[in-house]
Short mmCIF file of C-alpha atoms and ligand atoms in Angstrom, two decimals:
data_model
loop_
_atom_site.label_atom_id
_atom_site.label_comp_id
_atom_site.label_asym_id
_atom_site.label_seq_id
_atom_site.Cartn_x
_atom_site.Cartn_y
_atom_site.Cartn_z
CA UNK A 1 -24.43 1.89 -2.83
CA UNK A 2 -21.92 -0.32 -1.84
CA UNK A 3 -19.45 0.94 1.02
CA UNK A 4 -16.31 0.25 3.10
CA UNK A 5 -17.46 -0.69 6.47
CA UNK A 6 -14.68 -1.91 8.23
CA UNK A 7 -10.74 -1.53 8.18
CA UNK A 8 -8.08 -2.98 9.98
CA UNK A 9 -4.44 -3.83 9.92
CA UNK A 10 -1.20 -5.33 11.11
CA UNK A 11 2.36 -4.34 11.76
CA UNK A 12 4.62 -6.82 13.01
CA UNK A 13 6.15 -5.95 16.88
CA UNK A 14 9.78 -5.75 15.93
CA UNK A 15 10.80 -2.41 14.68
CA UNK A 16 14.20 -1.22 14.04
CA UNK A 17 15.22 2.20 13.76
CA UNK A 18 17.37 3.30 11.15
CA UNK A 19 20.35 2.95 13.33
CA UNK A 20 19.82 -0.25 14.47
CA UNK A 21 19.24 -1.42 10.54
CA UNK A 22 23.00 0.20 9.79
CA UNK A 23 24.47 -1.51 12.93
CA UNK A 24 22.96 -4.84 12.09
CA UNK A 25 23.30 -5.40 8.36
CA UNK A 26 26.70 -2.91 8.08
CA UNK A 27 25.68 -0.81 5.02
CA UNK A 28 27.37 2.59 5.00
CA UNK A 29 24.85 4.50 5.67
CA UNK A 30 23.71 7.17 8.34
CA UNK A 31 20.40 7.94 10.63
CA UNK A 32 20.79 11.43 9.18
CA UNK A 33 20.79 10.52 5.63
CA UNK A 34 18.03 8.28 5.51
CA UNK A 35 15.70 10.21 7.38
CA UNK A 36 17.12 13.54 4.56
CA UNK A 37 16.24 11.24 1.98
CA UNK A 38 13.45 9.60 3.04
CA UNK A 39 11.52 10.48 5.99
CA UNK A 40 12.26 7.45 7.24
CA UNK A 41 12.95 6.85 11.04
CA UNK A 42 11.96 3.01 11.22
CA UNK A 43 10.30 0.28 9.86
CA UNK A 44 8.48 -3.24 11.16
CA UNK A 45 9.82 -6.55 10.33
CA UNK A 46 7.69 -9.89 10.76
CA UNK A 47 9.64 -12.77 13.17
CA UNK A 48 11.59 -15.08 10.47
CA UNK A 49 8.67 -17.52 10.64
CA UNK A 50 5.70 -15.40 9.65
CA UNK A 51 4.52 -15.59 6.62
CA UNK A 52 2.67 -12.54 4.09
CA UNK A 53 -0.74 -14.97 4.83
CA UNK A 54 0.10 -14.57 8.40
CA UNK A 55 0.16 -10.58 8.28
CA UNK A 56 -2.77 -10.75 5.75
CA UNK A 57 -5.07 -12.73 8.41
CA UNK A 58 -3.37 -11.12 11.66
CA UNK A 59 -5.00 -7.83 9.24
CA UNK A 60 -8.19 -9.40 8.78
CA UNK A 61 -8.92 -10.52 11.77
CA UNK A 62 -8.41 -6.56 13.12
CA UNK A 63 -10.85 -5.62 10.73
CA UNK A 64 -12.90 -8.66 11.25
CA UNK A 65 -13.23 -8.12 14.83
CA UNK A 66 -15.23 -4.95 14.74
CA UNK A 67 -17.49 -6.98 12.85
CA UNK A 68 -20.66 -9.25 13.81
CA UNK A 69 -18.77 -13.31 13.33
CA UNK A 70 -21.61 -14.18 10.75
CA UNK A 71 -20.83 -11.71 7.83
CA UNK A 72 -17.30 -13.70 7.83
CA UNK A 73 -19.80 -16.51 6.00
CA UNK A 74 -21.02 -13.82 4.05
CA UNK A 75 -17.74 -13.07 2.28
CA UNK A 76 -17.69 -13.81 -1.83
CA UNK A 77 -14.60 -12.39 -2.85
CA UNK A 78 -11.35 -12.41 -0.99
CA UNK A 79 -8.40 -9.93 -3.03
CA UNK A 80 -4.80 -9.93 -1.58
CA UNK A 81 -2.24 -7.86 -3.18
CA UNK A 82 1.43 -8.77 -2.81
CA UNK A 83 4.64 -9.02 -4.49
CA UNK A 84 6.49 -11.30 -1.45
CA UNK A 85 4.65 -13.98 -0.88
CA UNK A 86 7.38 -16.87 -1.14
CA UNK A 87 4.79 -19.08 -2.25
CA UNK A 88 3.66 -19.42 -5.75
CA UNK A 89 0.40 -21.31 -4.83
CA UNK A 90 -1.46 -21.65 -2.89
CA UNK A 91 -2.09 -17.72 -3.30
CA UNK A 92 -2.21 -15.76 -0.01
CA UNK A 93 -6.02 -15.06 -0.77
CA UNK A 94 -6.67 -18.96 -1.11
CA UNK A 95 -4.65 -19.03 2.77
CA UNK A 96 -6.48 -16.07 3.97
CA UNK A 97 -9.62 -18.29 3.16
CA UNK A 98 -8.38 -20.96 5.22
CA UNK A 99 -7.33 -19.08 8.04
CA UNK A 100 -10.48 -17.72 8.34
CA UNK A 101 -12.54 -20.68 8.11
CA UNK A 102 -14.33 -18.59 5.25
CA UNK A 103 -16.19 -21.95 3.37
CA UNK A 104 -17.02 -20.01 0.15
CA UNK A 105 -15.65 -17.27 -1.56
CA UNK A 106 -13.60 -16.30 -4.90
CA UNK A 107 -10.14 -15.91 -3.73
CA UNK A 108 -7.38 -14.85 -4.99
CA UNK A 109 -4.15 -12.56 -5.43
CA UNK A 110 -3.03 -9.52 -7.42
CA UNK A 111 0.79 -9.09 -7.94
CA UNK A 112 0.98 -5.45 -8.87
CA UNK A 113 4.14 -4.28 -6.48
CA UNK A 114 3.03 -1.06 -4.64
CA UNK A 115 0.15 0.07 -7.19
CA UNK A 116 -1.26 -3.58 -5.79
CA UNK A 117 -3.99 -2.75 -3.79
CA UNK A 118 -5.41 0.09 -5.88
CA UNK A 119 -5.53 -2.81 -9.40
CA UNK A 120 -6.79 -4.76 -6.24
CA UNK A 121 -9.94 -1.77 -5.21
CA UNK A 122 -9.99 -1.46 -9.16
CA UNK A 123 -10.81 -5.13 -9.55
CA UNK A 124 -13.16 -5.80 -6.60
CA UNK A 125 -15.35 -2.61 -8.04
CA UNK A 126 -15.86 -4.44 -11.80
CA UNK A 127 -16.13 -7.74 -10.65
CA UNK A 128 -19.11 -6.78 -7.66
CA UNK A 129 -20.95 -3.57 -9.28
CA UNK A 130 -23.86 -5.51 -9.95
CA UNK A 131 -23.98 -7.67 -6.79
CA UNK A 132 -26.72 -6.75 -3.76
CA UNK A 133 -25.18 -8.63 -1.18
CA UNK A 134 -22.64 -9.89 0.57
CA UNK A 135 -18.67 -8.76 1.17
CA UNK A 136 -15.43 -8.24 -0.62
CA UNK A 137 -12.90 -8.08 1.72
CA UNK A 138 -9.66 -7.08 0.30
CA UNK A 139 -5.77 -7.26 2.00
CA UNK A 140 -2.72 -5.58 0.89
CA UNK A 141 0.15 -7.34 2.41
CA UNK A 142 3.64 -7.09 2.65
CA UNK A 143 6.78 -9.40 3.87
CA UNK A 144 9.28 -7.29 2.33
CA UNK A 145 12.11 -8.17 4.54
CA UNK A 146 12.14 -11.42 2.56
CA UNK A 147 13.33 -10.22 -0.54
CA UNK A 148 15.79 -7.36 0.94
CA UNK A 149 19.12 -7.63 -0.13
CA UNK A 150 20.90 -6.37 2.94
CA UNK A 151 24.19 -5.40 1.36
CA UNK A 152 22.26 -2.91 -0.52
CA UNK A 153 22.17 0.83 1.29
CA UNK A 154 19.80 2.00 -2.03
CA UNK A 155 17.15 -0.47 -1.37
CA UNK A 156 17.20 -2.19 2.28
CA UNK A 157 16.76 1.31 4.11
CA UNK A 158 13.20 1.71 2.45
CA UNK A 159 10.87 -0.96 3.11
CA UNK A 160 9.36 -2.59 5.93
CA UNK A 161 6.72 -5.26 6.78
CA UNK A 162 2.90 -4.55 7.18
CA UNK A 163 -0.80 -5.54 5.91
CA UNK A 164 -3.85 -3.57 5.63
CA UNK A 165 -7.24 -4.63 5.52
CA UNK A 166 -10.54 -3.30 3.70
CA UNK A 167 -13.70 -5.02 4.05
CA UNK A 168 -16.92 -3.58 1.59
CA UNK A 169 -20.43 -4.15 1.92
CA UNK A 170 -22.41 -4.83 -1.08
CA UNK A 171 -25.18 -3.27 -1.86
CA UNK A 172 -26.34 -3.95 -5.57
CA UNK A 173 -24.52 -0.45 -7.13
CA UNK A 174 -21.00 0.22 -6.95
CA UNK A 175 -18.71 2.34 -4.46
CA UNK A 176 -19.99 5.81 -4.07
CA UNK A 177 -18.48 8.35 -6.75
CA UNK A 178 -16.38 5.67 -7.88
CA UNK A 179 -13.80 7.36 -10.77
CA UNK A 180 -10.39 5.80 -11.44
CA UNK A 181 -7.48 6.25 -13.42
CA UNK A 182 -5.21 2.96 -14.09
CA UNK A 183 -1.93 2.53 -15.96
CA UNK A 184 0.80 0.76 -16.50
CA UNK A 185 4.20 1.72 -19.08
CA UNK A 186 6.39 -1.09 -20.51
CA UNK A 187 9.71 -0.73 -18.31
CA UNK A 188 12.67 -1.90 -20.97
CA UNK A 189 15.27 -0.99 -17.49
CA UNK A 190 13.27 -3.53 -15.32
CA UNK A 191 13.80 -0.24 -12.70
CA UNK A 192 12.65 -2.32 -9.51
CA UNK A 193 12.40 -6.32 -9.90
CA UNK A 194 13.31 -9.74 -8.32
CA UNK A 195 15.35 -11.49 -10.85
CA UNK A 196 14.96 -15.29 -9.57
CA UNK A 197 17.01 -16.38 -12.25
CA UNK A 198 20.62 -15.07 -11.15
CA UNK A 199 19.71 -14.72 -7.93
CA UNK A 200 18.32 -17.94 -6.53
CA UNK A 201 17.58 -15.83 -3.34
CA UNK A 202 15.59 -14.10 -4.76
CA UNK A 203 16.08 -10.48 -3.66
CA UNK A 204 15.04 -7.11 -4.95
CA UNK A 205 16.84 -5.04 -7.05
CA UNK A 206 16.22 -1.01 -7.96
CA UNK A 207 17.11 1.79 -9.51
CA UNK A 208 16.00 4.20 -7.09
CA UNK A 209 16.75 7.59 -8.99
CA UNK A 210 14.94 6.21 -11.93
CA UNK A 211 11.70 5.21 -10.02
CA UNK A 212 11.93 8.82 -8.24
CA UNK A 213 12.43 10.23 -12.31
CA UNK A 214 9.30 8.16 -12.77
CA UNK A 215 6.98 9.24 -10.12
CA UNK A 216 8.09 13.08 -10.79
CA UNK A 217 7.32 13.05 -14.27
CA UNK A 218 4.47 10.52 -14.57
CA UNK A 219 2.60 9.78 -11.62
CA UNK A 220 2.67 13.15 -10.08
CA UNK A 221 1.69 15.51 -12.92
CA UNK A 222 -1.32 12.22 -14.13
CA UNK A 223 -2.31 12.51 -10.53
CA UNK A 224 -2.38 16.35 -10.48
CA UNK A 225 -4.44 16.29 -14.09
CA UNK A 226 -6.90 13.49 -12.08
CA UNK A 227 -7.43 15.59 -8.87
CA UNK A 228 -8.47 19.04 -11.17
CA UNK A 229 -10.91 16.94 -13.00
CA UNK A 230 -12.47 14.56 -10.45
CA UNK A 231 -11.71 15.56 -6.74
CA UNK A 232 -10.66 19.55 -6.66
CA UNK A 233 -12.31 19.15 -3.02
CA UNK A 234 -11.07 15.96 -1.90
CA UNK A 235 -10.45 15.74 2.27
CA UNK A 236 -7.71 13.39 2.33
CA UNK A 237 -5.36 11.86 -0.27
CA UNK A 238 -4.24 8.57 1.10
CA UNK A 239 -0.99 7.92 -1.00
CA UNK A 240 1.33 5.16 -1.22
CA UNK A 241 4.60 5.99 1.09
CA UNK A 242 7.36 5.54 -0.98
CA UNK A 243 9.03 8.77 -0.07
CA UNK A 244 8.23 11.71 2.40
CA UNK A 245 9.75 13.59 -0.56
CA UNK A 246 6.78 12.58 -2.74
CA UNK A 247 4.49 13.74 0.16
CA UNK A 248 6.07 17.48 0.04
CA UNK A 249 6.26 17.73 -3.48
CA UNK A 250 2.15 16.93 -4.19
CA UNK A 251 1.46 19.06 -1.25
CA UNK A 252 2.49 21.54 -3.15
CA UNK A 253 2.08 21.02 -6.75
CA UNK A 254 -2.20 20.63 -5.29
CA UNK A 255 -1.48 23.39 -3.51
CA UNK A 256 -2.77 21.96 -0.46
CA UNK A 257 -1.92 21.54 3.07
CA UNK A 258 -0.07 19.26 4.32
CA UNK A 259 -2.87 17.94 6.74
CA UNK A 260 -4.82 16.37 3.61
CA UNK A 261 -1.72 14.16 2.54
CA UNK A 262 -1.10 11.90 5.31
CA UNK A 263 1.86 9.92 5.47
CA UNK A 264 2.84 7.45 7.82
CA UNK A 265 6.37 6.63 5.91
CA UNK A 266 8.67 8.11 8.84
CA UNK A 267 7.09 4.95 11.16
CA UNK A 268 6.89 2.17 8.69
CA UNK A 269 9.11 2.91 5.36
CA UNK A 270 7.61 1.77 2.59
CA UNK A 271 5.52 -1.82 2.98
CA UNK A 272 4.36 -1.54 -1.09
CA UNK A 273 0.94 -3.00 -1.31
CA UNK A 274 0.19 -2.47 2.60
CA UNK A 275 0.59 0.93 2.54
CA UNK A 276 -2.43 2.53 1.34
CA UNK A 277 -4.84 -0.13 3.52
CA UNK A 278 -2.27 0.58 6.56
CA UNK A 279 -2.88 4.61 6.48
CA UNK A 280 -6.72 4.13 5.57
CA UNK A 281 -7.01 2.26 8.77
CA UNK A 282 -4.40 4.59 10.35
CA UNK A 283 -6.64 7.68 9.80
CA UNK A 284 -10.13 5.43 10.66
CA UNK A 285 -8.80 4.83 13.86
CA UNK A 286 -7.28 7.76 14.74
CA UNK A 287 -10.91 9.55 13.82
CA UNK A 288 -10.20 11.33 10.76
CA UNK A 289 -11.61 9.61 7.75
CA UNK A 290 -15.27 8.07 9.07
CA UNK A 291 -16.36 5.39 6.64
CA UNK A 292 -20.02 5.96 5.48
CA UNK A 293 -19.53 10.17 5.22
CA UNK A 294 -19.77 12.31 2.77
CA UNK A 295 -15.81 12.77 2.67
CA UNK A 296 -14.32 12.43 -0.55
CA UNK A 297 -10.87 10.90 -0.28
CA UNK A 298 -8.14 9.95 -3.07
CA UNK A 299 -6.62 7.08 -3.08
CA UNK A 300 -2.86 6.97 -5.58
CA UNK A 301 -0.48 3.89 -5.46
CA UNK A 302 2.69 3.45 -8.49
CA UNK A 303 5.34 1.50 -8.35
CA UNK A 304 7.07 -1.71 -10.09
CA UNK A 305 5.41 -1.74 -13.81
CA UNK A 306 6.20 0.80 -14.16
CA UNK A 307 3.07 1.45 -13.21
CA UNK A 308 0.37 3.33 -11.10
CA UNK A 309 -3.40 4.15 -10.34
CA UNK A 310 -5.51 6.78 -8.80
CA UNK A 311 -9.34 6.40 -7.51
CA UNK A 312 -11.54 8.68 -5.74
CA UNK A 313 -14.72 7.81 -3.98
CA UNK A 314 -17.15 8.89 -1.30
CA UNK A 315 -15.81 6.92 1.89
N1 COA B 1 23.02 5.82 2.69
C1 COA B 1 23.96 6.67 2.27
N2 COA B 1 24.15 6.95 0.98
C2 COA B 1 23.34 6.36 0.08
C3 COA B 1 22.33 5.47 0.47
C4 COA B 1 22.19 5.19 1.85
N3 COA B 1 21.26 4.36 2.33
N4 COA B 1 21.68 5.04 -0.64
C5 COA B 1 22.26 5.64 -1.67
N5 COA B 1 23.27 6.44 -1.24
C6 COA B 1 24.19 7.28 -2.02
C7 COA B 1 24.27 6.86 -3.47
O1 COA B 1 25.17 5.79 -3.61
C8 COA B 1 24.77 8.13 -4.11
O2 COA B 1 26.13 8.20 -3.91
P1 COA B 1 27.10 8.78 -5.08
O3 COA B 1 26.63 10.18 -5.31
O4 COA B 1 28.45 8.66 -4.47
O5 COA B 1 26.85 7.88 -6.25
C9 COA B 1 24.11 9.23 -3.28
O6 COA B 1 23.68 8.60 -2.06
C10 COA B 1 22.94 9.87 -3.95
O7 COA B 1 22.16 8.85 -4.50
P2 COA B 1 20.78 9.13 -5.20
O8 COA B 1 20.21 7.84 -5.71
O9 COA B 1 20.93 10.25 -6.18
O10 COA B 1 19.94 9.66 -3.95
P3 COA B 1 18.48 10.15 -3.94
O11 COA B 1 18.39 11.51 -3.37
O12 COA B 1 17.79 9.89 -5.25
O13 COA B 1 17.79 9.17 -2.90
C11 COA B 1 16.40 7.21 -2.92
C12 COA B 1 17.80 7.77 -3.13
C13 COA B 1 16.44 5.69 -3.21
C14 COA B 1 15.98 7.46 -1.50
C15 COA B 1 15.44 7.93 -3.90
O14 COA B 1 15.95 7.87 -5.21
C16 COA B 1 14.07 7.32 -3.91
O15 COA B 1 13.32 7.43 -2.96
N6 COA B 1 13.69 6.73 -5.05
C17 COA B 1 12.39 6.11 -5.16
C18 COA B 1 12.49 4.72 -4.67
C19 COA B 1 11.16 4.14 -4.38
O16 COA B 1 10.31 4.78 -3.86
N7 COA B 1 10.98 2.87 -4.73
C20 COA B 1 9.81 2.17 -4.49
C21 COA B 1 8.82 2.53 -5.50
S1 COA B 1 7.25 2.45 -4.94
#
């Protein structure tokens, strides 16, 4: 079976609290209502110089580290999810490659907002199920203080900056217990997107109460219908942080504690693709997920699409 065998991550060292966010960019906003809202407290931000591929390989290398230095030769395939990369080509994966000194490998990116790095797992699993060797290693990462518009209180409160690293050993059959769930709906409102065209700086829009519409009525009640066919015993569901909100609301639609939804949101907002990789290592290191157990953990990411995704496997 093939298997995760390493995490790792990065979070920039700047970090402003929600207060310090109002005071500096002047939206008219409060500490009180964004942590209501949100669950929000603070976020990261990368220096004005670093780049996603920096965060991606400052990721890797974390991962990389626990790891002996010849299996980075070893790597075949090299996935980064993003949706801020400044940089049409070359794609973050293709810089990732570079940074690592990695001489051979597929490489390449997958723009799928914050469902990214679950299209990203979805990927890596077709493309490698038959292959008996080697590594996938796979980044989700995240500048999204680049594309903030800091005049708007609906959208620059939520994000931050972050990358998250997976690394899989393969092993000629795919991840254990594999199942997924994939899909995206045709979004005539355009509810979150960067329109480059009228906005040469190229900053994000949203319609925030229509992406929370979405994730009620789609994502949650698909995820729900997923979970009671494929994973009523799952240990941990490792969701994207979008909204603490979100967090409560499946706690208790599953009818589960909140101990098996771990969220991280209140320390690093919501860093789209990076988020699910971020809180995988999260729980890794703190000891509660152990790669190569028999825990069964739940991975769900949605977003821009509209769309979203849901896999479970044997970690
Ligand atoms: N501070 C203070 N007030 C704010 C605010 C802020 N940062 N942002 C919005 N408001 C105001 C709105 O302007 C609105 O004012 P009005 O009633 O005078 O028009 C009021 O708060 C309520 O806005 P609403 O959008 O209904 O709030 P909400 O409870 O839905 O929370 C979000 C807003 C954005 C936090 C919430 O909709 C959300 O989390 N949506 C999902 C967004 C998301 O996750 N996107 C990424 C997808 S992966």
């Amino acid at each position: 079976m093939s298997r995760i065998v390493a995490t790792g991550s990065y979070l920039p060292e700047k970090i402003l609290t929600n207060k310090e966010l109002i005071e500096r960019t002047g939206i008219d906003s409060s500490d009180e209502w964004i942590t209501q809202r949100t669950g929000i407290h603070q976020r990261h931000f990368a220096l004005g110089h670093e780049t996603v591929s920096d965060l991606a390989i400052q990721a890797a290398k974390d991962l990389l580290k626990q790891m002996d230095a010849e299996i980075v030769q070893e790597i075949q395939l090299i996935l980064v999810a993003t949706m801020s990369s400044r940089l049409p080509t070359p794609s973050v994966a293709s810089q990732v490659q570079r940074g690592l000194g990695i001489e051979q490998a597929l490489a390449f990116d997958i723009s799928g907002a914050c469902s990214g790095f679950i299209m990203a797992l979805e990927v890596a699993e077709k493309l490698t199920r038959e292959q008996s060797s080697g590594y996938t290693l796979m980044i989700g990462a995240e500048k999204m203080s680049e594309i903030l518009n800091f005049e708007d209180r609906g959208t620059s409160i939520l994000f931050g900056d972050g990358a998250g690293a997976v690394l899989i050993k393969h092993d000629g059959e795919g991840l254990k217990n594999y199942q997924s769930e994939l899909i995206s709906l045709p979004d005539p409102k355009d509810s979150i997107h960067v329109p480059a065209e009228e906005n040469p700086k190229g900053q994000m829009s949203m319609d925030g109460r229509e992406v929370f519409n979405f994730v009620l009525r789609q994502v949650i009640p698909s995820l729900s219908n997923f979970i009671q066919d494929y994973a009523k015993d799952f240990d941990y569901l490792i969701s994207h942080q979008a909204n603490y909100r979100f967090i409560e609301i499946l706690a208790k639609k599953l009818k589960v504690s909140l101990d098996k939804i771990p969220a991280n949101i209140d320390k690093m907002a919501n860093t789209s693709a990076g988020s699910i990789p971020i809180l995988l290592d999260q729980m890794v290191k703190e000891e509660r997920i152990f790669l190569n157990s028999t825990q069964e953990v739940v991975l769900v990411g949605y977003g821009a699409g509209l769309a979203w995704g849901q896999i479970r496997l044997t970690i």
